[in-house]
């Protein structure tokens, strides 16, 4: 029903959140629920509670500041998107009902229909197509790192968020995640030291299921290890295509490439590296590659990662990872901002030392900072 023709279409983006807060804090009892810190390159949000409560308070906060999510959508909502979201809803209800609770809470806080938010969120990476970002894992005696550059639109770069989630009365794990939208996540790490990052891949077909951003969010909440994530990922109906790199504190590391029908992976059985951009590179998915007029230099970025990591993966550490993502060893983030494109944040997860570093902007121009806000289980 939702077959895509193999042709080039301009991709739009999710939601433009016009949040112009300087500093806002909400409390539920004595618990900090949401915290926004302004004057920074990314909004820093803390969410604490049950999923519905988190969503409702956030929706109310936005509404209190005179903003409605539905008024700030930079793409047209079509009947195809409405139909697709309705077809996807049962899969979220079956596999990730907590995220439905959160979306319903946002809708109640905003005083809008939940279905309108489903129509925005569920078609992401499927009908709303994005093809960008770069990620890698490297493991050696010195370091065990997962790194990712998030490449996106400069017009809304001040609206991207780092989110700290912690939950009560639920089996979900606490996590730190980064997003260009809301609810869905694009890279992150949870309290057990399980880290994961996505790149989207232009799909040759779509079908009802879960999208990669909400799958990543689910894996952060539900999995302690890569083994658990691989097992769960194999059970989840997927609506589109993408890649995931994932690693955990035990030393396990996988690259997963997938369509809505096929899921293939490569793992590290010792020291080495894995890398991904917004294209397939594992042989079993070569037939699903689509040539795009504008793929944000996917192959150039992949060649930079693969070439450097092939030569230096046995000796590199955090410093070299920052240099690699900052473009010192080849093209990876050197976009012409006049085109409206750029690397809008960069993240490095140090799995040997339970540390996370984030550059809130292009790492060729801005510095990484250690994230001291998120607490790992020791």
mmCIF file of C-alpha atoms in Angstrom:
data_model
loop_
_atom_site.group_PDB
_atom_site.id
_atom_site.type_symbol
_atom_site.label_atom_id
_atom_site.label_comp_id
_atom_site.label_asym_id
_atom_site.label_seq_id
_atom_site.Cartn_x
_atom_site.Cartn_y
_atom_site.Cartn_z
ATOM 1 C CA UNK A 1 0.000 0.000 0.000
ATOM 2 C CA UNK A 2 2.805 2.390 0.884
ATOM 3 C CA UNK A 3 5.273 1.487 -1.888
ATOM 4 C CA UNK A 4 7.760 4.259 -2.685
ATOM 5 C CA UNK A 5 8.909 4.942 -6.214
ATOM 6 C CA UNK A 6 12.675 5.095 -6.601
ATOM 7 C CA UNK A 7 12.964 8.784 -7.283
ATOM 8 C CA UNK A 8 14.431 11.814 -5.600
ATOM 9 C CA UNK A 9 12.243 13.943 -3.390
ATOM 10 C CA UNK A 10 13.287 16.832 -1.202
ATOM 11 C CA UNK A 11 13.192 15.882 2.456
ATOM 12 C CA UNK A 12 11.457 18.036 5.016
ATOM 13 C CA UNK A 13 11.985 18.061 8.739
ATOM 14 C CA UNK A 14 9.900 17.222 11.695
ATOM 15 C CA UNK A 15 8.734 19.960 13.998
ATOM 16 C CA UNK A 16 10.037 23.454 14.489
ATOM 17 C CA UNK A 17 9.628 24.063 18.196
ATOM 18 C CA UNK A 18 9.583 27.793 18.759
ATOM 19 C CA UNK A 19 10.718 27.606 22.366
ATOM 20 C CA UNK A 20 12.246 30.923 23.353
ATOM 21 C CA UNK A 21 12.659 30.265 27.064
ATOM 22 C CA UNK A 22 15.479 31.705 29.083
ATOM 23 C CA UNK A 23 15.137 29.460 32.139
ATOM 24 C CA UNK A 24 12.091 27.437 33.115
ATOM 25 C CA UNK A 25 11.694 24.899 35.909
ATOM 26 C CA UNK A 26 8.680 22.775 36.751
ATOM 27 C CA UNK A 27 8.384 20.619 39.817
ATOM 28 C CA UNK A 28 6.026 17.783 40.656
ATOM 29 C CA UNK A 29 6.100 17.488 44.423
ATOM 30 C CA UNK A 30 9.787 17.645 45.260
ATOM 31 C CA UNK A 31 10.879 16.038 41.999
ATOM 32 C CA UNK A 32 12.316 18.052 39.146
ATOM 33 C CA UNK A 33 10.305 17.154 36.080
ATOM 34 C CA UNK A 34 11.390 19.502 33.321
ATOM 35 C CA UNK A 35 14.253 21.946 33.239
ATOM 36 C CA UNK A 36 15.196 24.205 30.319
ATOM 37 C CA UNK A 37 18.435 26.137 30.399
ATOM 38 C CA UNK A 38 18.550 28.908 27.806
ATOM 39 C CA UNK A 39 21.410 30.768 26.095
ATOM 40 C CA UNK A 40 22.934 27.504 24.876
ATOM 41 C CA UNK A 41 23.266 25.783 21.519
ATOM 42 C CA UNK A 42 20.897 22.984 22.526
ATOM 43 C CA UNK A 43 18.031 23.026 24.958
ATOM 44 C CA UNK A 44 18.818 20.913 28.004
ATOM 45 C CA UNK A 45 15.675 19.203 29.275
ATOM 46 C CA UNK A 46 15.133 16.962 32.300
ATOM 47 C CA UNK A 47 12.080 14.712 32.390
ATOM 48 C CA UNK A 48 11.161 12.713 35.480
ATOM 49 C CA UNK A 49 8.032 10.723 36.292
ATOM 50 C CA UNK A 50 5.696 8.371 34.503
ATOM 51 C CA UNK A 51 5.421 8.730 30.736
ATOM 52 C CA UNK A 52 1.984 10.341 30.639
ATOM 53 C CA UNK A 53 2.912 12.825 33.377
ATOM 54 C CA UNK A 54 6.140 13.757 31.576
ATOM 55 C CA UNK A 55 4.290 14.369 28.338
ATOM 56 C CA UNK A 56 1.449 16.354 29.876
ATOM 57 C CA UNK A 57 3.735 18.682 31.838
ATOM 58 C CA UNK A 58 5.874 19.330 28.765
ATOM 59 C CA UNK A 59 2.819 20.027 26.637
ATOM 60 C CA UNK A 60 1.467 22.390 29.293
ATOM 61 C CA UNK A 61 4.817 24.176 29.534
ATOM 62 C CA UNK A 62 4.883 24.869 25.807
ATOM 63 C CA UNK A 63 1.257 26.017 25.824
ATOM 64 C CA UNK A 64 1.869 28.241 28.833
ATOM 65 C CA UNK A 65 4.536 29.992 26.790
ATOM 66 C CA UNK A 66 2.057 30.608 24.002
ATOM 67 C CA UNK A 67 3.224 27.876 21.646
ATOM 68 C CA UNK A 68 1.266 25.114 19.932
ATOM 69 C CA UNK A 69 3.165 22.275 18.292
ATOM 70 C CA UNK A 70 0.634 22.072 15.474
ATOM 71 C CA UNK A 71 1.313 25.680 14.479
ATOM 72 C CA UNK A 72 5.008 25.055 13.827
ATOM 73 C CA UNK A 73 5.163 22.161 11.382
ATOM 74 C CA UNK A 74 7.434 22.956 8.417
ATOM 75 C CA UNK A 75 5.806 20.434 6.105
ATOM 76 C CA UNK A 76 2.316 19.754 4.853
ATOM 77 C CA UNK A 77 0.257 17.138 6.670
ATOM 78 C CA UNK A 78 -1.216 14.903 3.991
ATOM 79 C CA UNK A 79 -3.947 12.292 3.990
ATOM 80 C CA UNK A 80 -1.250 9.719 3.203
ATOM 81 C CA UNK A 81 0.490 10.653 6.460
ATOM 82 C CA UNK A 82 -2.756 10.371 8.405
ATOM 83 C CA UNK A 83 -3.486 6.954 6.938
ATOM 84 C CA UNK A 84 0.060 5.777 7.520
ATOM 85 C CA UNK A 85 0.106 6.891 11.164
ATOM 86 C CA UNK A 86 -3.178 5.088 11.831
ATOM 87 C CA UNK A 87 -1.724 1.926 10.336
ATOM 88 C CA UNK A 88 1.411 2.275 12.493
ATOM 89 C CA UNK A 89 -0.373 2.972 15.781
ATOM 90 C CA UNK A 90 -1.138 -0.690 16.691
ATOM 91 C CA UNK A 91 2.586 -1.542 16.541
ATOM 92 C CA UNK A 92 3.471 1.186 19.009
ATOM 93 C CA UNK A 93 0.610 0.132 21.261
ATOM 94 C CA UNK A 94 1.869 -3.478 21.206
ATOM 95 C CA UNK A 95 5.620 -2.914 21.465
ATOM 96 C CA UNK A 96 6.073 0.484 23.134
ATOM 97 C CA UNK A 97 2.829 1.553 24.864
ATOM 98 C CA UNK A 98 4.766 3.886 27.176
ATOM 99 C CA UNK A 99 5.630 6.203 24.302
ATOM 100 C CA UNK A 100 1.946 6.368 23.364
ATOM 101 C CA UNK A 101 1.238 7.433 26.951
ATOM 102 C CA UNK A 102 3.826 10.201 26.628
ATOM 103 C CA UNK A 103 2.451 11.436 23.304
ATOM 104 C CA UNK A 104 -1.090 11.362 24.713
ATOM 105 C CA UNK A 105 0.163 13.398 27.676
ATOM 106 C CA UNK A 106 1.694 15.987 25.355
ATOM 107 C CA UNK A 107 -1.587 16.173 23.445
ATOM 108 C CA UNK A 108 -3.574 16.690 26.658
ATOM 109 C CA UNK A 109 -1.133 19.350 27.840
ATOM 110 C CA UNK A 110 -1.386 21.115 24.476
ATOM 111 C CA UNK A 111 -5.189 20.626 24.284
ATOM 112 C CA UNK A 112 -4.906 18.970 20.873
ATOM 113 C CA UNK A 113 -5.954 15.627 19.421
ATOM 114 C CA UNK A 114 -3.441 12.797 20.010
ATOM 115 C CA UNK A 115 -3.904 11.629 16.435
ATOM 116 C CA UNK A 116 -2.482 14.910 15.164
ATOM 117 C CA UNK A 117 0.777 14.216 17.008
ATOM 118 C CA UNK A 118 0.852 10.599 15.803
ATOM 119 C CA UNK A 119 0.589 11.981 12.267
ATOM 120 C CA UNK A 120 3.657 14.132 12.866
ATOM 121 C CA UNK A 121 5.803 11.569 14.679
ATOM 122 C CA UNK A 122 5.094 8.192 13.085
ATOM 123 C CA UNK A 123 5.905 9.067 9.434
ATOM 124 C CA UNK A 124 9.363 10.378 10.378
ATOM 125 C CA UNK A 125 12.122 8.567 8.454
ATOM 126 C CA UNK A 126 9.436 7.070 6.192
ATOM 127 C CA UNK A 127 7.188 9.645 4.526
ATOM 128 C CA UNK A 128 9.214 12.492 6.044
ATOM 129 C CA UNK A 129 12.645 11.480 4.783
ATOM 130 C CA UNK A 130 16.009 12.529 6.102
ATOM 131 C CA UNK A 131 19.330 11.204 4.793
ATOM 132 C CA UNK A 132 22.289 12.395 6.824
ATOM 133 C CA UNK A 133 24.545 11.836 9.882
ATOM 134 C CA UNK A 134 27.695 9.777 10.505
ATOM 135 C CA UNK A 135 28.537 7.305 13.269
ATOM 136 C CA UNK A 136 31.228 4.868 14.334
ATOM 137 C CA UNK A 137 32.440 2.521 17.062
ATOM 138 C CA UNK A 138 36.101 1.920 17.812
ATOM 139 C CA UNK A 139 37.546 -0.554 20.297
ATOM 140 C CA UNK A 140 41.161 -1.055 21.324
ATOM 141 C CA UNK A 141 43.266 -1.460 24.472
ATOM 142 C CA UNK A 142 43.155 2.276 25.019
ATOM 143 C CA UNK A 143 39.519 3.118 24.321
ATOM 144 C CA UNK A 144 36.011 1.894 23.591
ATOM 145 C CA UNK A 145 34.066 4.701 21.932
ATOM 146 C CA UNK A 146 30.836 5.345 20.065
ATOM 147 C CA UNK A 147 30.783 8.611 18.129
ATOM 148 C CA UNK A 148 28.190 10.394 16.013
ATOM 149 C CA UNK A 149 27.786 13.621 14.084
ATOM 150 C CA UNK A 150 24.220 14.846 13.695
ATOM 151 C CA UNK A 151 23.860 16.732 10.419
ATOM 152 C CA UNK A 152 20.770 18.784 9.853
ATOM 153 C CA UNK A 153 19.138 22.122 9.105
ATOM 154 C CA UNK A 154 20.756 25.315 10.381
ATOM 155 C CA UNK A 155 17.431 27.147 10.414
ATOM 156 C CA UNK A 156 16.304 25.320 13.540
ATOM 157 C CA UNK A 157 19.614 24.372 15.140
ATOM 158 C CA UNK A 158 18.897 26.416 18.287
ATOM 159 C CA UNK A 159 15.858 24.225 18.942
ATOM 160 C CA UNK A 160 17.567 20.832 19.152
ATOM 161 C CA UNK A 161 17.535 19.163 22.558
ATOM 162 C CA UNK A 162 19.580 17.048 24.881
ATOM 163 C CA UNK A 163 17.084 15.195 27.070
ATOM 164 C CA UNK A 164 17.639 13.461 30.399
ATOM 165 C CA UNK A 165 14.840 11.009 31.146
ATOM 166 C CA UNK A 166 14.288 9.174 34.418
ATOM 167 C CA UNK A 167 11.178 7.235 35.267
ATOM 168 C CA UNK A 168 9.175 6.171 38.284
ATOM 169 C CA UNK A 169 6.698 3.313 38.633
ATOM 170 C CA UNK A 170 7.969 1.788 35.384
ATOM 171 C CA UNK A 171 10.530 -0.686 34.121
ATOM 172 C CA UNK A 172 12.106 1.857 31.773
ATOM 173 C CA UNK A 173 15.764 2.768 32.246
ATOM 174 C CA UNK A 174 17.048 6.307 32.655
ATOM 175 C CA UNK A 175 18.877 7.706 29.644
ATOM 176 C CA UNK A 176 20.454 10.755 28.065
ATOM 177 C CA UNK A 177 19.468 11.323 24.431
ATOM 178 C CA UNK A 178 19.734 13.929 21.694
ATOM 179 C CA UNK A 179 17.011 14.849 19.230
ATOM 180 C CA UNK A 180 16.200 17.271 16.436
ATOM 181 C CA UNK A 181 12.501 16.801 17.201
ATOM 182 C CA UNK A 182 10.747 15.537 20.338
ATOM 183 C CA UNK A 183 9.926 12.119 21.862
ATOM 184 C CA UNK A 184 12.060 10.253 19.302
ATOM 185 C CA UNK A 185 15.843 10.089 19.897
ATOM 186 C CA UNK A 186 18.799 9.941 17.512
ATOM 187 C CA UNK A 187 21.700 9.016 19.775
ATOM 188 C CA UNK A 188 22.075 8.376 23.463
ATOM 189 C CA UNK A 189 23.251 6.252 26.362
ATOM 190 C CA UNK A 190 21.353 4.732 29.263
ATOM 191 C CA UNK A 191 22.117 4.176 32.928
ATOM 192 C CA UNK A 192 23.676 0.754 32.234
ATOM 193 C CA UNK A 193 26.193 2.067 29.709
ATOM 194 C CA UNK A 194 24.313 0.894 26.618
ATOM 195 C CA UNK A 195 24.935 3.454 23.848
ATOM 196 C CA UNK A 196 23.329 3.691 20.422
ATOM 197 C CA UNK A 197 23.209 6.022 17.416
ATOM 198 C CA UNK A 198 21.230 6.082 14.177
ATOM 199 C CA UNK A 199 21.585 7.225 10.632
ATOM 200 C CA UNK A 200 18.570 7.280 8.355
ATOM 201 C CA UNK A 201 18.672 5.659 4.923
ATOM 202 C CA UNK A 202 16.369 6.582 2.044
ATOM 203 C CA UNK A 203 13.955 3.617 1.802
ATOM 204 C CA UNK A 204 12.974 1.758 -1.343
ATOM 205 C CA UNK A 205 9.653 0.896 0.294
ATOM 206 C CA UNK A 206 7.768 1.572 3.501
ATOM 207 C CA UNK A 207 5.115 -0.302 5.415
ATOM 208 C CA UNK A 208 3.369 0.209 8.765
ATOM 209 C CA UNK A 209 5.664 -0.323 11.721
ATOM 210 C CA UNK A 210 7.951 1.640 14.050
ATOM 211 C CA UNK A 211 10.419 4.245 12.812
ATOM 212 C CA UNK A 212 14.121 4.226 13.650
ATOM 213 C CA UNK A 213 13.988 7.244 15.986
ATOM 214 C CA UNK A 214 11.321 5.691 18.182
ATOM 215 C CA UNK A 215 12.983 2.277 17.958
ATOM 216 C CA UNK A 216 16.208 3.833 19.248
ATOM 217 C CA UNK A 217 14.281 5.475 22.092
ATOM 218 C CA UNK A 218 12.692 2.114 22.956
ATOM 219 C CA UNK A 219 16.037 0.295 22.990
ATOM 220 C CA UNK A 220 17.503 2.911 25.352
ATOM 221 C CA UNK A 221 14.597 2.440 27.741
ATOM 222 C CA UNK A 222 14.364 -1.346 27.595
ATOM 223 C CA UNK A 223 17.845 -2.798 27.042
ATOM 224 C CA UNK A 224 20.892 -3.113 29.283
ATOM 225 C CA UNK A 225 23.076 -4.764 26.668
ATOM 226 C CA UNK A 226 23.658 -5.055 22.948
ATOM 227 C CA UNK A 227 22.488 -8.677 23.111
ATOM 228 C CA UNK A 228 19.132 -7.587 24.532
ATOM 229 C CA UNK A 229 18.850 -4.853 21.897
ATOM 230 C CA UNK A 230 19.577 -7.222 19.000
ATOM 231 C CA UNK A 231 16.975 -9.663 20.317
ATOM 232 C CA UNK A 232 14.322 -6.957 20.719
ATOM 233 C CA UNK A 233 15.161 -5.324 17.399
ATOM 234 C CA UNK A 234 14.508 -8.597 15.614
ATOM 235 C CA UNK A 235 10.952 -8.637 16.985
ATOM 236 C CA UNK A 236 9.979 -5.048 16.173
ATOM 237 C CA UNK A 237 8.118 -4.361 12.899
ATOM 238 C CA UNK A 238 10.030 -1.575 11.121
ATOM 239 C CA UNK A 239 8.412 0.932 8.804
ATOM 240 C CA UNK A 240 11.474 2.121 6.917
ATOM 241 C CA UNK A 241 15.262 1.847 6.560
ATOM 242 C CA UNK A 242 18.304 2.924 8.546
ATOM 243 C CA UNK A 243 21.441 1.969 10.430
ATOM 244 C CA UNK A 244 22.210 1.619 14.120
ATOM 245 C CA UNK A 245 25.576 1.359 15.819
ATOM 246 C CA UNK A 246 25.332 0.089 19.385
ATOM 247 C CA UNK A 247 27.771 -0.817 22.138
ATOM 248 C CA UNK A 248 27.679 -1.634 25.843
ATOM 249 C CA UNK A 249 29.980 -1.564 28.834
ATOM 250 C CA UNK A 250 30.709 -5.293 28.564
ATOM 251 C CA UNK A 251 32.562 -4.694 25.299
ATOM 252 C CA UNK A 252 29.902 -5.822 22.822
ATOM 253 C CA UNK A 253 29.516 -3.759 19.639
ATOM 254 C CA UNK A 254 27.278 -4.122 16.567
ATOM 255 C CA UNK A 255 26.467 -2.322 13.359
ATOM 256 C CA UNK A 256 22.923 -3.020 12.192
ATOM 257 C CA UNK A 257 21.614 -2.109 8.746
ATOM 258 C CA UNK A 258 17.963 -2.677 7.958
ATOM 259 C CA UNK A 259 15.022 -2.183 5.676
ATOM 260 C CA UNK A 260 11.451 -2.899 6.681
ATOM 261 C CA UNK A 261 11.965 -6.509 5.535
ATOM 262 C CA UNK A 262 15.631 -7.293 6.147
ATOM 263 C CA UNK A 263 17.929 -6.841 9.130
ATOM 264 C CA UNK A 264 21.645 -7.602 8.825
ATOM 265 C CA UNK A 265 24.510 -6.856 11.154
ATOM 266 C CA UNK A 266 28.237 -6.923 11.711
ATOM 267 C CA UNK A 267 29.856 -7.296 15.119
ATOM 268 C CA UNK A 268 33.251 -6.762 16.690
ATOM 269 C CA UNK A 269 34.805 -9.939 18.044
ATOM 270 C CA UNK A 270 37.713 -8.088 19.563
ATOM 271 C CA UNK A 271 39.424 -4.833 18.731
ATOM 272 C CA UNK A 272 38.458 -2.986 15.575
ATOM 273 C CA UNK A 273 35.866 -0.563 14.260
ATOM 274 C CA UNK A 274 32.426 -0.211 12.690
ATOM 275 C CA UNK A 275 31.055 2.838 10.886
ATOM 276 C CA UNK A 276 27.929 4.068 9.108
ATOM 277 C CA UNK A 277 26.517 6.979 7.173
ATOM 278 C CA UNK A 278 23.148 7.304 5.454
ATOM 279 C CA UNK A 279 23.724 4.476 2.997
ATOM 280 C CA UNK A 280 24.046 0.697 3.162
ATOM 281 C CA UNK A 281 27.523 -0.867 3.111
ATOM 282 C CA UNK A 282 26.901 -4.440 4.245
ATOM 283 C CA UNK A 283 26.786 -6.688 1.133
ATOM 284 C CA UNK A 284 23.379 -8.233 1.858
ATOM 285 C CA UNK A 285 21.682 -4.842 1.477
ATOM 286 C CA UNK A 286 23.525 -3.578 -1.596
ATOM 287 C CA UNK A 287 20.460 -4.193 -3.760
ATOM 288 C CA UNK A 288 18.476 -1.776 -1.574
ATOM 289 C CA UNK A 289 20.796 1.199 -2.079
ATOM 290 C CA UNK A 290 19.193 4.173 -3.809
ATOM 291 C CA UNK A 291 21.220 6.789 -5.604
ATOM 292 C CA UNK A 292 20.212 10.286 -4.510
ATOM 293 C CA UNK A 293 20.927 13.607 -6.128
ATOM 294 C CA UNK A 294 21.622 15.087 -2.695
ATOM 295 C CA UNK A 295 22.680 12.600 -0.020
ATOM 296 C CA UNK A 296 24.662 15.119 2.032
ATOM 297 C CA UNK A 297 27.980 13.626 0.834
ATOM 298 C CA UNK A 298 27.230 10.215 2.314
ATOM 299 C CA UNK A 299 29.984 8.320 0.531
ATOM 300 C CA UNK A 300 32.606 11.010 1.163
ATOM 301 C CA UNK A 301 31.787 10.898 4.865
ATOM 302 C CA UNK A 302 31.899 7.113 4.894
ATOM 303 C CA UNK A 303 35.262 7.086 3.130
ATOM 304 C CA UNK A 304 36.671 9.503 5.724
ATOM 305 C CA UNK A 305 35.541 7.279 8.577
ATOM 306 C CA UNK A 306 36.564 3.998 6.986
ATOM 307 C CA UNK A 307 39.962 5.222 5.809
ATOM 308 C CA UNK A 308 40.985 6.786 9.108
ATOM 309 C CA UNK A 309 39.613 4.012 11.298
ATOM 310 C CA UNK A 310 41.217 1.316 9.159
ATOM 311 C CA UNK A 311 44.602 2.944 9.701
ATOM 312 C CA UNK A 312 44.273 4.154 13.298
ATOM 313 C CA UNK A 313 41.561 2.202 15.144
ATOM 314 C CA UNK A 314 44.156 0.260 17.152
ATOM 315 C CA UNK A 315 45.619 3.360 18.764
ATOM 316 C CA UNK A 316 43.045 6.165 18.792
ATOM 317 C CA UNK A 317 41.337 7.568 21.857
ATOM 318 C CA UNK A 318 38.894 10.346 22.725
ATOM 319 C CA UNK A 319 41.184 13.087 21.421
ATOM 320 C CA UNK A 320 41.481 11.459 18.003
ATOM 321 C CA UNK A 321 37.745 10.766 17.921
ATOM 322 C CA UNK A 322 37.107 14.486 18.393
ATOM 323 C CA UNK A 323 39.528 15.275 15.570
ATOM 324 C CA UNK A 324 37.923 12.699 13.280
ATOM 325 C CA UNK A 325 34.408 14.021 13.840
ATOM 326 C CA UNK A 326 35.748 17.567 13.537
ATOM 327 C CA UNK A 327 36.959 16.964 10.000
ATOM 328 C CA UNK A 328 40.706 17.003 10.569
ATOM 329 C CA UNK A 329 41.200 13.752 8.625
ATOM 330 C CA UNK A 330 38.841 14.312 5.698
ATOM 331 C CA UNK A 331 35.362 15.501 4.831
ATOM 332 C CA UNK A 332 32.745 14.741 7.456
ATOM 333 C CA UNK A 333 31.327 18.019 8.810
ATOM 334 C CA UNK A 334 32.606 20.721 6.448
ATOM 335 C CA UNK A 335 29.255 21.801 5.053
ATOM 336 C CA UNK A 336 28.648 25.172 3.462
ATOM 337 C CA UNK A 337 26.264 26.776 5.928
ATOM 338 C CA UNK A 338 24.918 28.990 3.151
ATOM 339 C CA UNK A 339 23.119 25.881 1.863
ATOM 340 C CA UNK A 340 21.240 25.544 5.158
ATOM 341 C CA UNK A 341 23.115 22.361 6.125
ATOM 342 C CA UNK A 342 25.596 21.736 8.899
ATOM 343 C CA UNK A 343 26.681 19.383 11.643
ATOM 344 C CA UNK A 344 24.474 20.626 14.467
ATOM 345 C CA UNK A 345 25.906 18.517 17.294
ATOM 346 C CA UNK A 346 28.472 15.797 17.825
ATOM 347 C CA UNK A 347 28.480 13.163 20.582
ATOM 348 C CA UNK A 348 31.122 10.753 21.872
ATOM 349 C CA UNK A 349 30.265 8.023 24.384
ATOM 350 C CA UNK A 350 33.272 6.647 26.290
ATOM 351 C CA UNK A 351 32.189 3.186 27.359
ATOM 352 C CA UNK A 352 35.369 2.324 29.220
ATOM 353 C CA UNK A 353 35.054 5.271 31.560
ATOM 354 C CA UNK A 354 31.272 5.882 31.710
ATOM 355 C CA UNK A 355 31.611 9.345 30.237
ATOM 356 C CA UNK A 356 29.821 11.294 27.527
ATOM 357 C CA UNK A 357 31.092 14.278 25.536
ATOM 358 C CA UNK A 358 28.966 16.563 23.407
ATOM 359 C CA UNK A 359 29.804 19.410 21.052
ATOM 360 C CA UNK A 360 26.726 21.600 20.671
ATOM 361 C CA UNK A 361 27.404 22.757 17.160
ATOM 362 C CA UNK A 362 29.891 21.913 14.425
ATOM 363 C CA UNK A 363 32.957 20.212 15.977
ATOM 364 C CA UNK A 364 35.268 21.875 13.475
ATOM 365 C CA UNK A 365 34.471 25.192 15.159
ATOM 366 C CA UNK A 366 33.224 24.419 18.651
ATOM 367 C CA UNK A 367 34.606 22.446 21.578
ATOM 368 C CA UNK A 368 33.364 19.256 23.186
ATOM 369 C CA UNK A 369 32.308 19.353 26.801
ATOM 370 C CA UNK A 370 31.995 16.477 29.219
ATOM 371 C CA UNK A 371 28.351 15.891 30.170
ATOM 372 C CA UNK A 372 28.308 15.758 33.945
ATOM 373 C CA UNK A 373 24.516 15.888 34.241
ATOM 374 C CA UNK A 374 23.831 12.224 33.530
ATOM 375 C CA UNK A 375 24.605 9.666 36.244
ATOM 376 C CA UNK A 376 25.582 6.116 35.279
ATOM 377 C CA UNK A 377 24.912 3.080 37.463
ATOM 378 C CA UNK A 378 28.213 2.115 39.066
#
